mmCIF file of C-alpha atoms in Angstrom:
data_model
loop_
_atom_site.group_PDB
_atom_site.id
_atom_site.type_symbol
_atom_site.label_atom_id
_atom_site.label_comp_id
_atom_site.label_asym_id
_atom_site.label_seq_id
_atom_site.Cartn_x
_atom_site.Cartn_y
_atom_site.Cartn_z
ATOM 1 C CA MET D 710 25.925 -67.888 73.973
ATOM 2 C CA SER D 711 24.524 -64.656 72.344
ATOM 3 C CA THR D 712 21.649 -64.245 69.967
ATOM 4 C CA PRO D 713 21.145 -62.125 66.956
ATOM 5 C CA ALA D 714 18.578 -60.112 68.699
ATOM 6 C CA ASP D 715 21.162 -59.490 71.648
ATOM 7 C CA LYS D 716 23.880 -58.170 69.051
ATOM 8 C CA SER D 717 21.133 -55.585 67.406
ATOM 9 C CA GLU D 718 20.581 -54.019 70.659
ATOM 10 C CA ASP D 719 24.196 -53.260 70.820
ATOM 11 C CA LEU D 720 24.226 -51.172 67.604
ATOM 12 C CA VAL D 721 24.100 -47.626 67.499
ATOM 13 C CA ASP D 722 22.897 -45.620 64.448
ATOM 14 C CA VAL D 723 25.961 -43.416 63.440
ATOM 15 C CA ASP D 724 26.054 -41.029 60.597
ATOM 16 C CA PRO D 725 29.984 -40.965 59.796
ATOM 17 C CA TYR D 726 29.472 -37.965 57.623
ATOM 18 C CA ASP D 727 27.842 -35.966 60.795
ATOM 19 C CA ASP D 728 30.696 -34.289 62.883
ATOM 20 C CA GLY D 729 28.143 -32.332 65.052
ATOM 21 C CA SER D 730 28.749 -28.792 63.609
ATOM 22 C CA PHE D 731 25.637 -28.587 61.370
ATOM 23 C CA PRO D 732 23.423 -26.494 63.676
ATOM 24 C CA GLN D 733 19.532 -27.183 63.817
ATOM 25 C CA PHE D 734 16.982 -24.610 64.864
ATOM 26 C CA ARG D 735 13.375 -24.549 65.710
ATOM 27 C CA PHE D 736 10.739 -22.899 64.283
ATOM 28 C CA ARG D 737 11.253 -19.098 64.508
ATOM 29 C CA GLN D 738 14.369 -19.486 66.487
ATOM 30 C CA ALA D 739 16.881 -19.224 63.537
ATOM 31 C CA PRO D 740 19.223 -16.180 64.126
ATOM 32 C CA LYS D 741 19.336 -13.253 61.782
ATOM 33 C CA GLY D 742 21.057 -13.443 58.633
ATOM 34 C CA LEU D 743 19.976 -16.861 57.916
ATOM 35 C CA ALA D 744 16.946 -17.509 55.432
ATOM 36 C CA THR D 745 14.797 -20.382 53.901
ATOM 37 C CA ARG D 746 14.908 -20.905 50.111
ATOM 38 C CA ARG D 747 11.336 -19.522 50.109
ATOM 39 C CA GLN D 748 12.251 -16.492 52.081
ATOM 40 C CA LEU D 749 15.268 -15.746 49.913
ATOM 41 C CA ARG D 750 12.927 -15.832 46.893
ATOM 42 C CA ALA D 751 10.652 -13.298 48.749
ATOM 43 C CA MET D 752 13.622 -10.881 49.053
ATOM 44 C CA GLY D 753 14.351 -11.487 45.402
ATOM 45 C CA LEU D 754 17.197 -13.595 46.068
ATOM 46 C CA SER D 755 18.653 -17.164 45.387
ATOM 47 C CA PRO D 756 21.018 -19.232 47.436
ATOM 48 C CA GLY D 757 23.435 -18.781 44.597
ATOM 49 C CA GLY D 758 25.332 -22.001 44.768
ATOM 50 C CA GLN D 759 26.052 -21.919 48.408
ATOM 51 C CA GLU D 760 25.539 -25.018 50.633
ATOM 52 C CA PRO D 761 23.099 -24.702 53.429
ATOM 53 C CA VAL D 762 24.605 -23.560 56.847
ATOM 54 C CA ALA D 763 22.007 -24.852 59.105
ATOM 55 C CA GLN D 764 18.747 -26.342 59.272
ATOM 56 C CA LEU D 765 15.383 -25.209 60.366
ATOM 57 C CA VAL D 766 13.150 -28.145 61.951
ATOM 58 C CA TRP D 767 9.744 -27.999 63.266
ATOM 59 C CA ARG D 768 6.688 -30.346 63.801
ATOM 60 C CA ARG D 769 8.697 -32.509 66.087
ATOM 61 C CA GLY D 770 11.142 -33.064 63.171
ATOM 62 C CA ALA D 771 8.453 -34.046 60.918
ATOM 63 C CA ARG D 772 9.315 -30.756 58.956
ATOM 64 C CA MET D 773 12.577 -29.429 57.680
ATOM 65 C CA ALA D 774 14.284 -26.735 55.581
ATOM 66 C CA TRP D 775 17.658 -25.746 54.902
ATOM 67 C CA LEU D 776 18.974 -22.443 56.091
ATOM 68 C CA TYR D 777 21.247 -20.026 53.822
ATOM 69 C CA ARG D 778 23.071 -17.087 54.592
ATOM 70 C CA VAL D 779 21.559 -13.856 53.220
ATOM 71 C CA ASP D 780 24.591 -12.162 52.694
ATOM 72 C CA LEU D 781 25.857 -14.842 50.220
ATOM 73 C CA ALA D 782 22.565 -15.057 48.401
ATOM 74 C CA ARG D 783 22.692 -13.581 44.407
ATOM 75 C CA PRO D 784 19.801 -11.858 43.092
ATOM 76 C CA LYS D 785 17.393 -14.269 41.297
ATOM 77 C CA ARG D 786 18.157 -14.556 37.526
ATOM 78 C CA ILE D 787 15.782 -12.687 35.227
ATOM 79 C CA PRO D 788 14.568 -15.090 32.492
ATOM 80 C CA THR D 789 14.980 -13.807 28.782
ATOM 81 C CA LEU D 790 12.177 -13.165 26.457
ATOM 82 C CA ALA D 791 12.935 -16.339 24.816
ATOM 83 C CA GLN D 792 12.787 -18.595 27.933
ATOM 84 C CA LYS D 793 9.499 -16.717 28.661
ATOM 85 C CA ARG D 794 7.892 -17.603 25.113
ATOM 86 C CA ALA D 795 9.206 -21.406 25.676
ATOM 87 C CA LEU D 796 7.175 -21.458 29.019
ATOM 88 C CA ASP D 797 4.416 -19.802 27.671
ATOM 89 C CA ARG D 798 4.301 -22.462 24.892
ATOM 90 C CA ALA D 799 4.649 -25.346 27.263
ATOM 91 C CA MET D 800 1.847 -23.821 29.535
ATOM 92 C CA ALA D 801 -0.324 -23.477 26.338
ATOM 93 C CA ALA D 802 0.292 -27.063 25.365
ATOM 94 C CA ARG D 803 -1.250 -28.173 29.041
ATOM 95 C CA GLN D 804 -4.010 -25.584 28.962
ATOM 96 C CA THR D 805 -5.627 -26.034 25.274
ATOM 97 C CA CYS D 806 -8.352 -28.258 24.670
ATOM 98 C CA PRO D 807 -6.947 -30.294 21.322
ATOM 99 C CA ALA D 808 -10.958 -30.695 20.514
ATOM 100 C CA CYS D 809 -12.416 -27.076 20.947
ATOM 101 C CA ARG D 810 -9.108 -25.182 20.851
ATOM 102 C CA ARG D 811 -9.936 -23.221 23.774
ATOM 103 C CA ARG D 812 -7.373 -22.041 26.222
ATOM 104 C CA TYR D 813 -8.196 -22.373 29.702
ATOM 105 C CA GLN D 814 -6.774 -20.756 32.640
ATOM 106 C CA HIS D 815 -5.739 -23.947 34.436
ATOM 107 C CA VAL D 816 -4.449 -27.234 33.216
ATOM 108 C CA LEU D 817 -6.633 -29.625 31.726
ATOM 109 C CA PRO D 818 -6.587 -33.612 32.432
ATOM 110 C CA LEU D 819 -5.397 -34.236 28.850
ATOM 111 C CA ARG D 820 -3.798 -37.480 30.078
ATOM 112 C CA THR D 821 -6.871 -38.841 31.445
ATOM 113 C CA LEU D 822 -9.788 -37.192 29.766
ATOM 114 C CA GLY D 823 -7.753 -35.891 26.582
ATOM 115 C CA SER D 824 -9.771 -32.843 26.527
ATOM 116 C CA CYS D 825 -11.869 -30.051 28.481
ATOM 117 C CA LEU D 826 -14.736 -31.220 30.556
ATOM 118 C CA GLU D 827 -17.305 -29.556 28.209
ATOM 119 C CA CYS D 828 -16.101 -31.545 25.143
ATOM 120 C CA TYR D 829 -15.562 -34.714 27.561
ATOM 121 C CA ASP D 830 -18.870 -34.735 28.962
ATOM 122 C CA GLY D 831 -20.721 -31.662 27.946
ATOM 123 C CA THR D 832 -20.148 -29.930 31.452
ATOM 124 C CA PRO D 833 -20.808 -26.191 30.491
ATOM 125 C CA ALA D 834 -17.412 -23.943 31.121
ATOM 126 C CA ASP D 835 -17.655 -20.809 32.603
ATOM 127 C CA PRO D 836 -16.526 -18.238 29.421
ATOM 128 C CA THR D 837 -14.310 -16.107 31.862
ATOM 129 C CA THR D 838 -12.248 -19.181 32.286
ATOM 130 C CA TYR D 839 -10.951 -19.593 28.857
ATOM 131 C CA THR D 840 -9.768 -17.684 25.675
ATOM 132 C CA LEU D 841 -11.074 -18.607 22.153
ATOM 133 C CA PRO D 842 -8.619 -19.325 19.570
ATOM 134 C CA PRO D 843 -8.249 -16.299 16.777
ATOM 135 C CA GLY D 844 -11.011 -16.173 14.285
ATOM 136 C CA HIS D 845 -13.562 -17.933 16.597
ATOM 137 C CA THR D 846 -16.802 -16.485 17.910
ATOM 138 C CA LEU D 847 -19.104 -17.874 20.759
ATOM 139 C CA ALA D 848 -22.200 -19.534 19.141
ATOM 140 C CA ALA D 849 -25.522 -18.349 20.555
#
């Protein structure tokens, strides 16, 4: 009589969608003409809707990146002026302290603290890391 443990040893992990034709390359061994998303972005390109054609694997399989054909890649889209304004408004909301209205060059911890560190606990902020709202001057 067989036990459940015996049956689980007979099972094989099979991917029904893998026909073995999807190539994998190790780090620095991918052929010319293939690039990762980051490499395409550095060339001013994007995948342009194409599916990945291969996989780059490194760190003994712990890291993976998709590879795309460079000849099918398209130029990066250039954002319109309205899109740039919308992104700037979104970042301004994350970088502006609601208490003192200073806009910092980094994202503020508004969810946890609710304001910049200077308004929260008095930690002085470097004046080179923020801009004052229009019409305000530094108090001496």
